Structure formats: structure tokens, C-alpha cells
Amino acid sequence: MKNTVSTFLSMKQNGERLTEITSYDYTTAKLVEKAGINAILVGDSLGMTMMGYDTTLPVTMEDMIHHSACVVRACENTMVIMDMPFMSYQASVSEAVRNAGRLMKEARGHAVKLEGGAAVAEQIRAITDSGIPVQAHIGMTPQSVNVFGGFKVQGKGEDAAKRLLEDAFTVQEAGAFSVVLECVPPKLAALISKKLTIPTIGIGAGAGCDGQVLVYQDMLGMNMDFTPKFAKQFDNIGERMVDAFRTYMNEVQNGTFPTEKQSFVKSDCSDEYLAKLDAEF
Ligand code: KIV
């Protein structure tokens, strides 16, 4: 079944939980598609997970287009949502629409995501009006890490909780088809989810959201430096990869790989002819 914005809305209406996960390349996206997850987020987290930056701020439109296009080529049924990178939408509404349009035309995904509440409501409205679905993202928005003074939980305290609820209504009214709630206290996230008609997608925001999103390296145990507290490790693939790389290295070094079985073409030459070549050269 093809996943679209309609799937998001109907699953919310039916009380079914949505699943979303990041991917940044063709191979991983194929595996996610095979698993049947509703949506892939080509997150600007690729700046950290794939490119080794310490924040998402250096990620460019070209990075997002390149990685999103790889993912899109793997997806038949999975909806592909593409992050708008830092400074591709904040400066003006027209720039936001142009850059959202570039992602849709050049990478050919199905929706864009951008960070912020009331501050980017005009951008959400204009992008949606130009025919591009928008997933909003509020709470801990990593592109504002320098304003927050670090990657910190948002919506703590009464004023902050009210502001976050207002932001959620604002992005819904602006036309967003769903909203990511990142690092929001679970009871507040559950309240926002109850109040909105569009689905909430939580990350570090508890089980009361309408769906969940995770960065795939975190949930597979591939992030050897750091795993966020909220990201359950569903496997330990990082260690299994290191073991496999070591086994390969050892087998090459001790001559047990490759064997005859892994050789594509058997020689057409006789042993006598090869011995003749050996003598001649
Ligand atoms: O960039 C990203 O991967 C994200 C998720 C953490 C929601 O924005």
C-alpha cells in the first residue's frame, strides 16, 4: 500500500500508530521499504550521522537533494519526507517556497519537513499552498541548538508548555499534515496529540504521540560514540559490523578468503600453458 499524506490522516483518525525512520541512502531505504514502515525521513541529521559534523547546521541544499534522491529511488510504497536544511527557509517566505520546490523537483520526494512553530507559520502556509505537503517540527529543534544552549528538552515549565501547545495549533492551522515533537515532556506531548487533528510524530516525547520517528543508526546500535537516552537500541549492528570487518581482515591476512568458491571464472588455460607463461616471463 502506497503511503501518502492521506495515510497519515486516516491512521490518526483510526487510532493506528504511524512509523517513520531516517534513511539517507539507497541500500538502507530498500530495507526500510521491505519492512513496511510508513515514511522515511531524509533528516538533516545526515550532517552528523553520515558527514561527521557536530551539528546539523552545515548541511546544504545540495547535500539534501543528493541523499533524498538516493532514498527516493528505493521507495515504491514508503513516503519520503525531506528535511529543509538550516537557512534554506528562515530568511524569507519566497526562498522557502523555492527551496521546497527544488527538493520536490530535483530529489522527487513526497513532502518536506522544517523546524519551528509560529516563527515559520507563513513559510508552512506558502509551501503548502504551492502544492507541497509540510511536516512541521517543534520542541527541541536541532537547527536552533545555539539558541537553546545545547540539545535540551523543551516545553518544561508552564509558560513553555503553553507556548508549545500554541505552536502546535499554529503549524496545524498553517497547513502542516503532521508535526514532529522532539524531546517534549510525555504528558504535554500526549495532550498536544489529543488536541490536534493532524498526527504527532514523537522522538523522545513518550508513547502518547500518534507515531514515532528514530534516527536509524541510534536504534540499530550503529552510533558508537553516543546513543540518545530516548533511542531504544533494537539491535547491536554496529558491533556485528565491526566483528564482520575483523573476520574479513583476518581471513584475507591468513589466506582463508577467497577460496575457489568465491572465484568467478575458472581459467580456460591448461596447467601446462600457465607453467609455460611462468617460465617465459
Ligand atoms: O534530522 C532528523 O533526523 C530529524 C529527526 C530527529 C526528527 O529531524
Coordinates of C-alpha atoms and ligand atoms in Angstrom, one line a residue:
M1 CA 0.0 0.0 0.0
K2 CA 1.4 3.4 -1.0
N3 CA 1.8 5.7 2.0
T4 CA 0.8 9.4 1.4
V5 CA -0.5 12.3 3.5
S6 CA -3.9 10.6 3.4
T7 CA -2.4 7.6 5.2
F8 CA -1.1 9.9 7.9
L9 CA -4.5 11.4 8.4
S10 CA -6.6 8.2 8.2
M11 CA -4.2 6.4 10.6
K12 CA -4.7 9.2 13.1
Q13 CA -8.4 9.1 12.7
N14 CA -8.4 5.3 13.2
G15 CA -6.1 5.4 16.2
E16 CA -3.4 3.5 14.4
R17 CA 0.2 4.4 15.2
L18 CA 2.5 5.7 12.4
T19 CA 6.1 4.7 11.9
E20 CA 8.8 6.9 10.5
I21 CA 12.6 6.4 10.4
T22 CA 15.5 8.2 8.9
S23 CA 17.4 6.9 5.9
Y24 CA 20.0 8.7 3.7
D25 CA 21.0 6.1 1.1
Y26 CA 19.5 3.7 -1.4
T27 CA 20.5 0.4 0.4
T28 CA 19.1 1.4 3.8
A29 CA 15.9 2.8 2.2
K30 CA 15.3 -0.5 0.4
L31 CA 15.5 -2.4 3.7
V32 CA 13.1 0.1 5.3
E33 CA 10.7 -0.2 2.4
K34 CA 10.9 -4.0 2.7
A35 CA 10.0 -3.7 6.5
G36 CA 6.8 -1.7 5.5
I37 CA 7.5 1.4 7.6
N38 CA 5.1 4.2 6.7
A39 CA 7.6 7.0 6.0
I40 CA 11.3 7.7 5.6
L41 CA 12.7 11.0 6.9
V42 CA 15.8 12.1 5.0
G43 CA 16.7 14.1 8.0
D44 CA 19.3 16.8 8.1
S45 CA 20.7 14.6 10.9
L46 CA 22.7 13.2 8.0
G47 CA 25.1 16.1 8.7
M48 CA 26.0 14.3 11.9
T49 CA 25.4 10.6 11.1
M50 CA 26.7 10.5 7.5
M51 CA 29.0 13.5 7.3
G52 CA 30.6 13.7 10.8
Y53 CA 29.6 17.3 11.7
D54 CA 28.9 18.1 15.3
T55 CA 25.6 19.8 14.4
T56 CA 23.1 19.9 11.5
L57 CA 23.9 23.5 10.7
P58 CA 26.5 22.9 7.9
V59 CA 24.1 20.8 5.8
T60 CA 23.4 22.3 2.4
M61 CA 20.5 22.1 -0.1
E62 CA 22.9 20.1 -2.4
D63 CA 23.5 17.5 0.4
M64 CA 19.8 17.1 1.0
I65 CA 19.0 16.8 -2.7
H66 CA 21.8 14.2 -3.2
H67 CA 20.8 12.0 -0.3
S68 CA 17.0 12.4 -0.8
A69 CA 17.3 11.3 -4.5
C70 CA 19.1 8.2 -3.5
V71 CA 16.4 7.3 -1.0
V72 CA 13.5 8.1 -3.4
R73 CA 14.9 5.7 -6.0
A74 CA 14.5 2.8 -3.4
C75 CA 10.9 3.6 -2.4
E76 CA 7.7 2.4 -4.0
N77 CA 5.3 2.5 -1.1
T78 CA 7.2 4.4 1.6
M79 CA 6.5 8.1 1.8
V80 CA 9.7 10.1 1.6
I81 CA 9.9 13.3 3.7
M82 CA 12.9 15.6 3.1
D83 CA 14.3 17.9 5.6
M84 CA 14.9 21.6 4.6
P85 CA 18.4 22.4 5.8
F86 CA 19.4 25.3 8.1
M87 CA 18.9 28.7 6.3
S88 CA 17.0 27.3 3.4
Y89 CA 13.7 28.6 4.7
Q90 CA 14.3 31.0 7.6
A91 CA 15.3 34.2 5.7
S92 CA 12.2 34.7 3.6
V93 CA 8.9 33.0 2.5
S94 CA 9.8 33.1 -1.2
E95 CA 13.2 31.5 -0.5
A96 CA 11.4 28.8 1.5
V97 CA 9.0 28.0 -1.4
R98 CA 11.8 28.0 -3.9
N99 CA 13.9 25.6 -1.9
A100 CA 11.0 23.3 -1.0
G101 CA 10.3 23.3 -4.8
R102 CA 13.9 22.3 -5.6
L103 CA 13.7 19.4 -3.2
M104 CA 10.5 18.2 -4.8
K105 CA 11.7 18.7 -8.4
E106 CA 15.3 17.5 -8.1
A107 CA 15.1 14.8 -5.4
R108 CA 11.4 13.9 -6.1
G109 CA 10.3 13.0 -2.6
H110 CA 6.8 13.4 -1.4
A111 CA 6.9 16.1 1.3
V112 CA 9.3 18.5 3.1
K113 CA 9.9 19.0 6.8
L114 CA 11.0 22.2 8.5
E115 CA 11.7 23.2 12.1
G116 CA 9.8 25.8 14.1
G117 CA 6.4 26.9 15.2
A118 CA 4.7 30.3 14.9
A119 CA 8.0 31.8 13.6
V120 CA 7.7 29.7 10.4
A121 CA 3.9 29.6 10.0
E122 CA 4.0 31.8 6.9
Q123 CA 6.5 29.5 5.3
I124 CA 4.4 26.5 6.1
R125 CA 1.3 28.2 4.6
A126 CA 3.1 29.3 1.4
I127 CA 4.8 25.9 0.8
T128 CA 1.6 24.0 1.4
D129 CA -0.3 26.5 -0.9
S130 CA 2.2 25.8 -3.6
G131 CA 1.3 22.1 -3.5
I132 CA 4.0 20.7 -1.3
P133 CA 3.0 18.8 1.9
V134 CA 4.8 20.0 5.0
Q135 CA 5.7 18.1 8.2
A136 CA 6.4 20.6 11.0
H137 CA 8.9 20.0 13.8
I138 CA 8.6 21.7 17.2
G139 CA 10.1 21.2 20.7
M140 CA 13.9 20.5 20.5
T141 CA 14.7 21.7 17.0
P142 CA 18.3 20.9 16.4
Q143 CA 18.9 23.8 14.0
S144 CA 18.3 26.1 17.0
V145 CA 20.9 24.3 19.1
N146 CA 22.8 27.6 19.7
V147 CA 19.7 29.4 20.9
F148 CA 18.9 26.5 23.3
G149 CA 22.5 26.3 24.5
G150 CA 22.7 22.6 23.7
F151 CA 20.4 19.7 22.7
K152 CA 17.9 20.2 25.6
V153 CA 14.3 19.1 26.4
Q154 CA 11.8 21.9 25.5
G155 CA 8.4 22.7 26.9
K156 CA 9.4 22.3 30.6
G157 CA 7.5 24.7 32.9
E158 CA 4.1 26.2 32.5
D159 CA 4.8 29.1 30.1
A160 CA 6.9 26.9 27.8
A161 CA 4.2 24.2 27.8
K162 CA 1.6 26.7 26.7
R163 CA 3.8 28.1 24.0
L164 CA 4.5 24.7 22.6
L165 CA 0.7 23.9 22.6
E166 CA 0.1 27.2 20.8
D167 CA 2.9 26.4 18.3
A168 CA 1.3 23.0 17.6
F169 CA -2.0 24.7 16.8
T170 CA -0.3 27.3 14.7
V171 CA 1.5 24.8 12.4
Q172 CA -1.7 22.8 12.1
E173 CA -3.6 25.9 11.1
A174 CA -0.8 26.9 8.7
G175 CA -1.5 23.6 6.8
A176 CA 1.1 21.1 8.1
F177 CA 0.0 17.5 7.6
S178 CA 1.8 16.3 10.7
V179 CA 4.2 17.6 13.3
V180 CA 7.3 16.1 14.9
L181 CA 7.5 16.6 18.7
E182 CA 11.1 16.2 19.7
C183 CA 12.2 15.9 23.3
V184 CA 8.9 17.2 24.7
P185 CA 7.7 16.0 28.2
P186 CA 5.5 13.0 27.5
K187 CA 2.3 14.3 29.3
L188 CA 2.5 17.5 27.3
A189 CA 3.1 15.5 24.0
A190 CA 0.1 13.4 24.8
L191 CA -2.1 16.5 25.4
I192 CA -0.9 18.0 22.1
S193 CA -1.7 14.7 20.3
K194 CA -5.2 14.7 21.8
K195 CA -5.9 18.3 20.8
L196 CA -4.6 18.2 17.2
T197 CA -6.4 16.7 14.2
I198 CA -3.1 16.1 12.4
P199 CA -0.8 13.3 13.7
T200 CA 2.1 14.0 16.0
I201 CA 5.3 12.1 15.5
G202 CA 7.3 11.8 18.6
I203 CA 11.0 11.4 19.2
G204 CA 11.9 11.4 22.9
A205 CA 8.3 12.5 23.6
G206 CA 6.7 9.4 25.0
A207 CA 4.1 6.9 23.9
G208 CA 1.2 9.3 23.8
C209 CA 2.1 10.6 20.3
D210 CA 0.3 9.3 17.2
G211 CA 3.6 7.9 15.8
Q212 CA 7.3 7.7 16.4
V213 CA 10.4 8.6 14.5
L214 CA 14.0 7.5 15.2
V215 CA 17.4 8.0 13.6
Y216 CA 18.2 4.6 12.3
Q217 CA 21.9 4.5 13.5
D218 CA 20.6 5.1 17.0
M219 CA 18.0 2.3 17.0
L220 CA 20.4 -0.2 15.4
G221 CA 23.3 0.5 17.7
M222 CA 25.5 1.8 14.9
N223 CA 26.3 5.1 16.6
M224 CA 29.4 4.0 18.6
D225 CA 30.1 7.5 20.1
F226 CA 26.7 8.3 21.7
T227 CA 23.1 7.0 21.8
P228 CA 20.4 9.4 23.0
K229 CA 18.6 8.2 26.1
F230 CA 15.3 8.0 24.3
A231 CA 16.5 5.9 21.4
K232 CA 16.0 2.2 22.3
Q233 CA 18.6 0.0 20.7
F234 CA 16.7 -2.6 18.8
D235 CA 19.9 -4.4 17.7
N236 CA 23.6 -4.1 18.0
I237 CA 24.5 -3.9 14.4
G238 CA 27.5 -1.6 14.9
E239 CA 29.3 -4.3 16.9
R240 CA 28.2 -7.0 14.5
M241 CA 29.7 -5.0 11.6
V242 CA 33.0 -4.5 13.4
D243 CA 33.1 -8.3 14.0
A244 CA 32.4 -9.0 10.3
F245 CA 35.0 -6.4 9.2
R246 CA 37.6 -8.1 11.5
T247 CA 36.8 -11.6 10.3
Y248 CA 37.2 -10.4 6.7
M249 CA 40.5 -8.8 7.6
N250 CA 41.8 -11.9 9.4
E251 CA 40.7 -14.2 6.5
V252 CA 42.5 -12.1 3.9
Q253 CA 45.6 -11.9 6.1
N254 CA 45.7 -15.6 6.8
G255 CA 44.7 -16.7 3.3
T256 CA 41.4 -18.4 4.0
F257 CA 39.5 -15.9 1.9
P258 CA 38.9 -16.1 -1.1
T259 CA 38.5 -19.8 -1.8
E260 CA 37.7 -21.4 -5.2
K261 CA 34.0 -20.9 -4.3
Q262 CA 34.4 -17.1 -4.5
S263 CA 36.2 -17.1 -7.8
F264 CA 34.0 -16.1 -10.7
V265 CA 35.9 -17.5 -13.7
K266 CA 37.8 -20.8 -13.9
S267 CA 40.9 -20.5 -16.1
D268 CA 40.5 -21.8 -19.7
C269 CA 44.2 -22.3 -19.9
S270 CA 45.8 -25.7 -19.1
D271 CA 48.2 -26.0 -16.2
E272 CA 50.9 -26.7 -18.8
Y273 CA 50.3 -23.5 -20.6
L274 CA 50.3 -21.5 -17.3
A275 CA 53.6 -23.2 -16.4
K276 CA 55.0 -22.1 -19.8
L277 CA 53.9 -18.5 -19.1
D278 CA 55.6 -18.8 -15.7
A279 CA 58.8 -19.8 -17.3
E280 CA 58.7 -17.2 -20.1
F281 CA 58.0 -14.0 -18.0
Ligands
KIV1 O1 17.0 15.3 11.1 C1 16.4 14.4 11.7 O2 16.7 13.2 11.7 C2 15.2 14.8 12.5 C3 14.6 13.8 13.4 C4 15.5 13.6 14.6 C5 13.2 14.0 13.7 O3 14.8 15.9 12.4

